[in-house]
Amino acid sequence: MTGRMSASSTTAWRQRPLLFEGGEWDFAKLERTYAAIEEIAVDQLGLDVFHNQIEVISSEQMLDAYSSTGLPVNYGHWSFGKRFVRDEAMYRKGYQGLAYEIVINSDPCISYYMEENSMPMQTLVLAHAAFGHNHFFKNNQVFQEWTDASSILDYLEFARRYVAACEERHGVTAVEGVLDAAHALMDQGLFRTPRRNKRDQDLNTQQANRAAHEERAFRDLWRTLPSDSGTSDERSARIDEVPVADLDLPEENLLYFLEKHSPRLDEWERELLRIVRVISQYFYPQRLTKMMNEGCACFVHYAIAHELFDRGQITEGTLFEILYHHTNVVFQPDFDDPRSDGSINPYALGFGMMQDIKRICVEPTEEDRAWFPDIAGSGEWLQVLKDAWADHRDESFVRQFLSPKLIRDFRFFALTDDSRLDHYPVNAIHDAQGYERIRNALADSFDPSAGIAELHVTGADLRGDRRLQLEHQQHLADLAANERDDVLEYVRSLWGFDVELSSTGG
């Protein structure tokens, strides 16, 4: 398939009735439009999606979704209320807008749409979220490896009920103390690399135990809460029984280590740590694929909107309104533009790269043939894109597909950031060597560890003074003095004994 749909097919569709006219929406229009979008997405583009659950909500409900990190169900915590109050005040005063939609990586795929949206905007977000994001969630290997879309909704419901029951039994202050520490360490509660064979087997066993545990929780929530029997000395004795060799250090997931081996935590506190890290891990693939995910969704809604117009199912005015909002989303301001925050718009780069891949497959230049001999001129742009959506994350996608033409279009160049110098030397421009350097530098910037302080557990004295040893990988991200003190305090509160922190790299 090349270009948009074939001219002969679109001519036959010209007589199809309009899906809607004007800006007002109702559920009958939404249903007709969804069916037309689905026909193009599934039959023409060949997208593979989870079943969709569409919900139209008010601005206040959207703010509530913001405060709970976009999840349809979440446990209670004071930080969510604080976020709601802040976002609501900013929205009411006109300092902050709201998203046109929120989409959840779940099966069914849940997407929320603002009731204030016009019908053309609802058309755009239906194509964008219900099919673009949905296809990416279901097919990208990072999501397949790290998340289970079929179980997340049940787990969120379990987490909400479990935290509420803990608050009733142990008190809000005690529960919030554990959650505060866990939230502060969420970025250090991730598995970032595939785990070793033994740990994979352990994880499978834990998941099976968790499923049985959650089933009991739904039948009788109180049974999941341990009794107060068992002193701290008894818990410490159980920790002592773990051979130091079995700790498998160094451990990259700090919350996991504290959950399994802390001498002072009760079972309900360990369960709270597990809840926080499971939810944190759920969001990890979105960090790795932000640019690709949004680029895929933008590419899909752009293609579907044009196809609806070619079929005669939307008016020229509707297409212009959709393109107006699309252009605002993929706009990349210049570095000195007052609207710029100094970063690259992931929507702009993702959409630009996917449009560029289509161009390379259909209308390649000699430069394209030299850089991309496997795809240039193949005409198989849709298959190339679907393979990329399935097999790559942002870092590898940029390293594989960023073209010299797009580097020129975005006017990229590379600087050397050396704190010993009083200026920034330019070390890569638009030449053969410069393209490679720019592409690699940009790919490196999408490594999520570059902005997160990584702390590894390197030692733990389980039978002596119980001192916990942490190591900060300083070459990845700095840890300011005040942040270091806060981290140590939170870890001590969960570990119960002295914690020491050393740094490596630089």
Coordinates of C-alpha atoms in Angstrom, one line a residue:
M1 CA 0.0 0.0 0.0
T2 CA 1.4 3.4 -0.9
G3 CA 0.3 6.9 -0.2
R4 CA -3.2 7.2 1.1
M5 CA -5.9 4.8 -0.1
S6 CA -6.2 4.2 -3.8
A7 CA -8.0 6.8 -5.9
S8 CA -10.4 4.2 -7.4
S9 CA -11.6 3.2 -4.0
T10 CA -12.0 6.7 -2.7
T11 CA -14.0 7.7 -5.7
A12 CA -16.5 4.9 -5.0
W13 CA -16.9 6.2 -1.4
R14 CA -17.6 9.8 -2.5
Q15 CA -21.3 9.3 -2.3
R16 CA -21.3 8.2 1.4
P17 CA -23.4 10.4 3.6
L18 CA -21.7 12.9 6.0
L19 CA -21.1 11.5 9.4
F20 CA -22.0 14.9 10.9
E21 CA -22.1 18.6 10.2
G22 CA -21.2 21.4 12.6
G23 CA -19.5 21.3 15.9
E24 CA -22.2 19.9 18.2
W25 CA -21.8 16.2 19.2
D26 CA -24.2 13.6 20.5
F27 CA -23.8 9.9 21.1
A28 CA -25.4 8.9 17.8
K29 CA -22.8 11.0 16.0
L30 CA -20.0 9.5 18.1
E31 CA -21.2 6.0 17.3
R32 CA -21.4 6.6 13.5
T33 CA -18.0 8.3 13.5
Y34 CA -16.4 5.6 15.6
A35 CA -17.7 2.9 13.2
A36 CA -16.3 4.8 10.2
I37 CA -12.9 5.3 11.9
E38 CA -12.8 1.7 12.9
E39 CA -13.4 0.6 9.3
I40 CA -10.4 2.6 8.1
A41 CA -8.1 1.7 11.1
V42 CA -8.8 -2.0 11.0
D43 CA -9.6 -2.8 7.4
Q44 CA -7.4 -0.3 5.6
L45 CA -4.5 0.4 7.9
G46 CA -4.6 -3.1 9.5
L47 CA -4.3 -1.9 13.0
D48 CA -4.7 -4.5 15.8
V49 CA -6.3 -3.0 18.9
F50 CA -7.8 -4.0 22.2
H51 CA -11.6 -3.6 22.6
N52 CA -12.4 0.0 23.2
Q53 CA -14.3 1.6 26.1
I54 CA -15.2 5.2 25.3
E55 CA -16.2 7.6 28.2
V56 CA -17.1 11.2 27.8
I57 CA -16.4 13.2 31.0
S58 CA -16.6 16.7 32.3
S59 CA -13.6 19.0 32.9
E60 CA -13.8 18.3 36.7
Q61 CA -13.7 14.6 36.0
M62 CA -10.7 15.2 33.7
L63 CA -9.0 17.1 36.5
D64 CA -9.7 14.2 38.8
A65 CA -8.1 11.8 36.3
Y66 CA -5.1 14.1 36.2
S67 CA -4.7 13.9 39.9
S68 CA -4.7 10.1 40.0
T69 CA -2.1 10.0 37.2
G70 CA -4.7 9.2 34.6
L71 CA -5.7 5.9 36.1
P72 CA -9.4 5.0 36.2
V73 CA -9.1 3.6 39.8
N74 CA -6.5 4.4 42.3
Y75 CA -5.9 4.3 46.1
G76 CA -6.3 7.3 48.2
H77 CA -3.3 9.5 49.1
W78 CA -3.1 13.2 50.1
S79 CA -0.8 14.0 47.1
F80 CA -3.6 13.2 44.7
G81 CA -5.9 15.7 46.4
K82 CA -3.1 18.3 46.4
R83 CA -2.5 17.8 42.7
F84 CA -6.3 18.2 42.0
V85 CA -6.5 21.5 43.9
R86 CA -3.4 22.9 42.1
D87 CA -4.6 21.8 38.6
E88 CA -8.1 23.0 39.2
A89 CA -6.9 26.5 40.3
M90 CA -4.6 26.8 37.3
Y91 CA -7.4 25.6 34.9
R92 CA -10.0 28.0 36.4
K93 CA -7.6 31.0 36.1
G94 CA -6.8 30.1 32.5
Y95 CA -3.1 29.3 33.2
Q96 CA -3.4 25.7 32.2
G97 CA -5.5 23.8 29.7
L98 CA -6.7 20.2 29.8
A99 CA -5.9 17.3 27.6
Y100 CA -8.4 16.6 24.8
E101 CA -8.3 12.9 25.9
I102 CA -6.7 10.4 28.3
V103 CA -6.1 6.8 27.2
I104 CA -5.4 3.9 29.5
N105 CA -3.1 0.9 28.6
S106 CA -5.7 -1.8 29.6
D107 CA -7.8 -4.4 28.1
P108 CA -10.4 -3.1 27.3
C109 CA -8.6 0.1 26.4
I110 CA -10.3 2.9 28.3
S111 CA -10.2 6.4 26.8
Y112 CA -11.7 9.6 28.3
Y113 CA -12.9 12.4 26.1
M114 CA -13.8 16.0 27.2
E115 CA -17.5 16.8 26.8
E116 CA -16.4 20.3 25.9
N117 CA -14.8 19.0 22.7
S118 CA -16.4 19.8 19.4
M119 CA -17.5 17.0 17.1
P120 CA -14.4 17.5 14.8
M121 CA -12.2 17.3 17.9
Q122 CA -14.0 14.1 19.1
T123 CA -13.3 12.7 15.7
L124 CA -9.6 13.5 16.0
V125 CA -9.2 12.0 19.5
L126 CA -11.2 8.9 18.7
A127 CA -8.7 8.1 15.9
H128 CA -5.7 9.3 18.0
A129 CA -6.5 7.4 21.2
A130 CA -8.9 4.6 20.5
F131 CA -6.8 3.4 17.5
G132 CA -3.4 5.0 17.4
H133 CA -2.4 4.7 21.1
N134 CA -4.5 1.5 21.4
H135 CA -2.6 -0.3 18.6
F136 CA 0.8 0.9 20.1
F137 CA -0.1 -0.4 23.5
K138 CA -1.2 -3.8 22.3
N139 CA 1.7 -4.4 19.8
N140 CA 4.8 -2.7 21.1
Q141 CA 7.2 -5.2 22.6
V142 CA 8.2 -2.9 25.6
F143 CA 4.6 -2.9 26.7
Q144 CA 4.2 -6.6 26.1
E145 CA 7.3 -7.3 28.2
W146 CA 6.6 -5.0 31.1
T147 CA 2.8 -4.8 31.5
D148 CA -0.2 -7.0 31.5
A149 CA -3.1 -5.0 30.1
S150 CA -5.6 -7.7 31.0
S151 CA -5.0 -7.5 34.7
I152 CA -4.2 -3.9 35.5
L153 CA -7.8 -2.8 36.2
D154 CA -8.3 -5.7 38.7
Y155 CA -5.0 -4.8 40.4
L156 CA -5.9 -1.2 40.7
E157 CA -9.2 -2.1 42.3
F158 CA -7.4 -4.4 44.7
A159 CA -4.9 -1.7 45.5
R160 CA -7.7 0.9 46.3
R161 CA -9.5 -1.5 48.6
Y162 CA -6.4 -2.7 50.3
V163 CA -5.1 0.7 51.1
A164 CA -8.5 1.8 52.4
A165 CA -8.7 -1.3 54.6
C166 CA -5.1 -0.6 55.9
E167 CA -6.1 2.9 56.8
E168 CA -9.1 1.7 58.8
R169 CA -7.2 -0.9 60.6
H170 CA -3.8 0.7 61.2
G171 CA -4.6 4.4 60.9
V172 CA -4.2 7.0 58.1
T173 CA -1.0 8.4 59.5
A174 CA 0.8 5.0 59.6
V175 CA -0.3 4.2 56.0
E176 CA 0.6 7.6 54.6
G177 CA 4.0 7.4 56.2
V178 CA 4.8 4.2 54.2
L179 CA 3.2 5.5 51.0
D180 CA 5.1 8.9 51.3
A181 CA 8.4 7.0 51.5
A182 CA 7.4 4.6 48.7
H183 CA 6.3 7.5 46.4
A184 CA 9.6 9.4 47.0
L185 CA 11.5 6.2 45.9
M186 CA 9.2 5.3 42.9
D187 CA 11.9 6.1 40.4
Q188 CA 14.2 3.7 42.3
G189 CA 11.5 1.0 42.3
L190 CA 11.9 -0.1 38.7
F191 CA 13.3 -3.1 36.9
R192 CA 15.1 -1.5 34.0
T193 CA 16.7 -4.6 32.4
P194 CA 15.6 -8.2 31.8
R195 CA 16.0 -10.2 34.9
R196 CA 18.3 -13.3 35.3
N197 CA 16.8 -16.7 34.9
K198 CA 16.4 -17.5 38.6
R199 CA 14.8 -14.2 39.2
D200 CA 12.5 -14.7 36.3
Q201 CA 11.4 -18.0 37.9
D202 CA 10.9 -16.3 41.2
L203 CA 8.9 -13.5 39.6
N204 CA 6.6 -16.1 37.9
T205 CA 6.0 -17.7 41.3
Q206 CA 5.3 -14.4 42.9
Q207 CA 2.8 -13.5 40.2
A208 CA 0.9 -16.7 40.7
N209 CA 0.9 -16.1 44.5
R210 CA -0.3 -12.5 43.9
A211 CA -3.2 -13.7 41.7
A212 CA -4.4 -16.1 44.4
H213 CA -3.9 -13.4 47.0
E214 CA -6.0 -10.9 45.0
E215 CA -8.8 -13.4 44.5
R216 CA -9.1 -13.9 48.2
A217 CA -9.0 -10.1 48.7
F218 CA -12.1 -9.6 46.6
R219 CA -14.0 -12.3 48.6
D220 CA -12.9 -11.2 52.0
L221 CA -10.6 -8.2 52.1
W222 CA -9.9 -8.5 55.8
R223 CA -8.3 -11.8 55.3
T224 CA -5.5 -10.1 53.3
L225 CA -4.6 -8.0 56.3
P226 CA -2.2 -9.9 58.6
S227 CA -2.9 -10.1 62.3
D228 CA -0.8 -8.2 64.8
S229 CA 0.8 -11.5 65.9
G230 CA 4.5 -11.7 65.4
T231 CA 7.0 -9.3 67.1
S232 CA 9.6 -7.3 65.3
D233 CA 12.2 -9.7 66.8
E234 CA 10.4 -12.6 65.1
R235 CA 10.3 -10.7 61.8
S236 CA 14.1 -10.0 62.1
A237 CA 14.7 -13.7 62.8
R238 CA 12.9 -14.5 59.5
I239 CA 15.1 -12.0 57.7
D240 CA 18.2 -13.6 59.3
E241 CA 17.3 -16.9 57.7
V242 CA 18.0 -15.5 54.2
P243 CA 21.5 -16.3 53.1
V244 CA 23.4 -13.3 52.0
A245 CA 24.3 -15.0 48.8
D246 CA 20.6 -15.3 47.9
L247 CA 20.2 -11.5 48.0
D248 CA 21.7 -11.5 44.5
L249 CA 23.4 -8.1 44.8
P250 CA 23.7 -5.6 43.4
E251 CA 20.0 -5.0 43.2
E252 CA 18.7 -2.2 40.9
N253 CA 15.2 -2.1 42.3
L254 CA 15.4 -0.5 45.7
L255 CA 11.7 -0.8 46.6
Y256 CA 11.8 -4.5 45.7
F257 CA 14.7 -5.1 48.0
L258 CA 13.1 -3.2 50.9
E259 CA 9.8 -5.1 50.3
K260 CA 11.5 -8.5 50.5
H261 CA 14.3 -7.9 53.1
S262 CA 13.5 -5.0 55.4
P263 CA 13.9 -6.1 59.0
R264 CA 11.3 -3.7 60.3
L265 CA 8.3 -3.8 58.0
D266 CA 5.1 -5.6 58.8
E267 CA 3.4 -7.7 56.0
W268 CA 0.8 -5.0 55.3
E269 CA 3.6 -2.4 54.9
R270 CA 5.4 -4.7 52.4
E271 CA 2.2 -5.0 50.5
L272 CA 2.0 -1.2 50.2
L273 CA 5.5 -1.1 48.8
R274 CA 4.6 -3.8 46.3
I275 CA 1.5 -1.8 45.2
V276 CA 3.5 1.3 44.6
R277 CA 6.3 -0.4 42.7
V278 CA 3.8 -2.4 40.5
I279 CA 2.0 0.8 39.5
S280 CA 5.4 2.5 38.9
Q281 CA 6.5 -0.4 36.7
Y282 CA 3.2 -0.1 34.8
F283 CA 4.2 3.4 33.7
Y284 CA 7.8 2.5 32.9
P285 CA 7.1 1.6 29.2
Q286 CA 5.4 4.9 28.7
R287 CA 8.7 6.6 29.6
L288 CA 10.6 4.5 27.1
T289 CA 8.2 5.1 24.2
K290 CA 6.7 8.6 24.8
M291 CA 7.8 10.0 21.4
M292 CA 7.0 6.9 19.4
N293 CA 3.6 6.4 21.1
E294 CA 2.5 10.0 20.4
G295 CA 4.0 9.9 16.9
C296 CA 2.1 6.7 16.1
A297 CA -1.2 8.2 17.4
C298 CA -0.7 11.5 15.5
F299 CA 0.2 9.6 12.3
V300 CA -2.9 7.5 12.6
H301 CA -5.3 10.3 13.3
Y302 CA -3.8 12.3 10.4
A303 CA -4.2 9.5 8.0
I304 CA -7.7 8.6 9.1
A305 CA -8.9 12.3 9.0
H306 CA -7.7 12.6 5.4
E307 CA -9.3 9.3 4.4
L308 CA -12.6 10.3 5.9
F309 CA -12.5 13.5 3.8
D310 CA -11.5 11.6 0.7
R311 CA -14.5 9.3 1.2
G312 CA -16.8 12.4 1.5
Q313 CA -17.7 11.5 5.1
I314 CA -16.5 14.8 6.7
T315 CA -16.7 18.3 5.3
E316 CA -13.8 20.5 4.3
G317 CA -14.5 22.7 7.4
T318 CA -14.2 19.6 9.6
L319 CA -10.9 18.6 8.1
F320 CA -9.6 22.2 8.5
E321 CA -10.5 22.2 12.2
I322 CA -8.9 18.8 12.7
L323 CA -5.7 20.0 11.0
Y324 CA -5.7 23.2 13.0
H325 CA -5.6 21.2 16.3
H326 CA -3.2 18.7 14.7
T327 CA -0.8 21.5 13.7
N328 CA -0.9 22.9 17.3
V329 CA 0.0 19.5 18.7
V330 CA 3.0 18.8 16.4
F331 CA 4.3 22.4 16.4
Q332 CA 8.0 22.7 17.3
P333 CA 8.9 26.2 18.5
D334 CA 12.3 27.6 17.8
F335 CA 14.8 27.7 20.7
D336 CA 14.3 31.4 21.2
D337 CA 10.5 31.3 20.9
P338 CA 8.7 32.5 24.1
R339 CA 6.6 29.3 23.9
S340 CA 9.6 27.0 23.9
D341 CA 10.6 25.2 27.1
G342 CA 14.0 24.3 25.5
S343 CA 13.0 20.7 24.7
I344 CA 12.0 18.8 21.6
N345 CA 8.3 18.3 21.2
P346 CA 7.8 14.5 21.2
Y347 CA 4.7 14.8 19.1
A348 CA 6.6 16.8 16.5
L349 CA 9.6 14.5 16.3
G350 CA 7.5 11.3 16.4
F351 CA 5.1 12.4 13.7
G352 CA 7.9 13.9 11.6
M353 CA 9.9 10.7 11.7
M354 CA 6.9 8.6 10.7
Q355 CA 5.9 10.8 7.8
D356 CA 9.6 10.8 6.8
I357 CA 9.6 7.0 6.8
K358 CA 6.6 7.0 4.5
R359 CA 8.4 9.4 2.2
I360 CA 11.6 7.3 2.1
C361 CA 9.5 4.2 1.2
V362 CA 7.6 6.0 -1.6
E363 CA 9.7 8.8 -2.9
P364 CA 13.3 8.3 -1.8
T365 CA 16.3 10.4 -2.8
E366 CA 19.8 9.1 -3.5
E367 CA 20.7 10.1 0.0
D368 CA 17.8 8.0 1.4
R369 CA 18.9 5.0 -0.6
A370 CA 22.4 5.3 0.8
W371 CA 21.2 5.6 4.4
F372 CA 18.2 3.3 4.3
P373 CA 18.9 0.7 1.5
D374 CA 16.5 -1.9 3.0
I375 CA 13.4 0.4 2.9
A376 CA 14.1 3.1 0.4
G377 CA 11.7 2.9 -2.6
S378 CA 10.1 -0.3 -1.3
G379 CA 6.6 1.2 -1.2
E380 CA 5.9 -0.8 2.0
W381 CA 5.6 2.2 4.3
L382 CA 2.8 0.8 6.3
Q383 CA 4.5 -2.5 7.1
V384 CA 7.8 -0.6 7.9
L385 CA 5.9 1.6 10.4
K386 CA 4.0 -1.3 12.0
D387 CA 7.3 -3.2 12.4
A388 CA 8.9 -0.1 14.0
W389 CA 5.9 0.4 16.3
A390 CA 6.2 -3.2 17.4
D391 CA 10.0 -3.6 17.8
H392 CA 11.4 -0.2 19.0
R393 CA 11.5 2.2 21.8
D394 CA 12.3 5.9 21.4
E395 CA 16.1 5.4 21.8
S396 CA 16.4 2.7 19.2
F397 CA 13.8 4.2 16.9
V398 CA 15.8 7.4 16.6
R399 CA 19.1 5.5 16.2
Q400 CA 17.6 3.4 13.4
F401 CA 15.4 5.8 11.4
L402 CA 16.3 9.5 12.0
S403 CA 17.3 10.7 8.5
P404 CA 19.7 13.5 7.4
K405 CA 16.7 15.2 5.8
L406 CA 14.8 15.4 9.1
I407 CA 18.0 16.5 10.9
R408 CA 18.1 19.4 8.4
D409 CA 14.3 20.1 8.7
F410 CA 14.6 20.3 12.5
R411 CA 17.9 22.2 12.2
F412 CA 19.6 19.9 14.7
F413 CA 23.2 20.2 15.6
A414 CA 25.2 18.9 18.6
L415 CA 27.0 20.9 21.3
T416 CA 29.7 19.8 23.8
D417 CA 28.5 20.4 27.3
D418 CA 31.7 20.7 29.4
S419 CA 31.5 22.4 32.7
R420 CA 35.2 23.3 32.5
L421 CA 34.6 25.5 29.5
D422 CA 32.9 29.0 29.3
H423 CA 31.3 28.2 26.0
Y424 CA 29.6 25.3 24.1
P425 CA 31.7 24.0 21.2
V426 CA 29.7 22.8 18.2
N427 CA 30.9 19.2 17.5
A428 CA 28.4 18.1 14.9
I429 CA 26.8 19.9 11.9
H430 CA 25.1 18.8 8.7
D431 CA 27.7 16.7 7.1
A432 CA 28.3 12.9 6.9
Q433 CA 30.0 12.5 10.2
G434 CA 27.8 15.1 11.8
Y435 CA 24.6 13.3 10.9
E436 CA 25.8 10.2 12.8
R437 CA 26.8 12.2 15.8
I438 CA 23.6 14.1 16.0
R439 CA 21.5 11.0 15.6
N440 CA 23.4 9.2 18.4
A441 CA 23.3 12.2 20.7
L442 CA 19.6 12.5 20.2
A443 CA 19.1 8.8 20.7
D444 CA 21.1 9.0 24.0
S445 CA 18.8 11.8 25.2
F446 CA 15.9 9.3 25.2
D447 CA 17.6 7.0 27.7
P448 CA 15.3 7.3 30.7
S449 CA 18.1 6.7 33.1
A450 CA 19.8 9.9 32.0
G451 CA 17.4 11.9 34.1
I452 CA 16.9 9.6 37.1
A453 CA 19.3 9.0 39.9
E454 CA 20.0 5.2 40.0
L455 CA 20.6 3.7 43.4
H456 CA 21.8 0.1 43.7
V457 CA 21.8 -2.0 46.8
T458 CA 25.3 -3.3 47.1
G459 CA 25.4 -4.7 50.6
A460 CA 23.3 -5.6 53.6
D461 CA 24.4 -7.0 56.9
L462 CA 21.5 -9.1 57.9
R463 CA 23.1 -10.7 61.0
G464 CA 25.2 -7.9 62.4
D465 CA 24.4 -4.2 62.7
R466 CA 22.0 -4.5 59.7
R467 CA 23.7 -1.6 57.9
L468 CA 22.4 -1.2 54.3
Q469 CA 24.8 -0.1 51.6
L470 CA 23.7 1.9 48.6
E471 CA 25.7 3.0 45.6
H472 CA 24.7 6.0 43.4
Q473 CA 25.6 5.7 39.7
Q474 CA 26.8 9.3 39.4
H475 CA 27.5 9.3 35.7
L476 CA 23.8 8.8 34.9
A477 CA 22.2 11.6 36.9
D478 CA 23.4 13.8 39.8
L479 CA 21.9 13.6 43.2
A480 CA 21.9 17.0 45.0
A481 CA 22.9 17.2 48.6
N482 CA 19.3 17.9 49.8
E483 CA 17.9 15.1 47.7
R484 CA 20.6 12.7 49.0
D485 CA 19.5 13.5 52.6
D486 CA 15.9 13.1 51.8
V487 CA 16.5 9.8 50.0
L488 CA 18.5 8.4 52.9
E489 CA 15.8 9.4 55.4
Y490 CA 13.1 7.7 53.4
V491 CA 15.2 4.5 53.0
R492 CA 16.1 4.5 56.7
S493 CA 12.4 4.8 57.6
L494 CA 11.6 1.7 55.6
W495 CA 14.8 -0.3 56.4
G496 CA 14.8 0.5 60.2
F497 CA 18.6 0.7 60.5
D498 CA 21.6 2.7 59.3
V499 CA 22.0 3.3 55.6
E500 CA 25.1 4.5 53.9
L501 CA 25.4 5.9 50.4
S502 CA 28.5 6.0 48.2
S503 CA 28.9 7.4 44.6
T504 CA 30.7 6.0 41.6
G505 CA 31.5 7.5 38.3
G506 CA 31.3 11.2 37.6

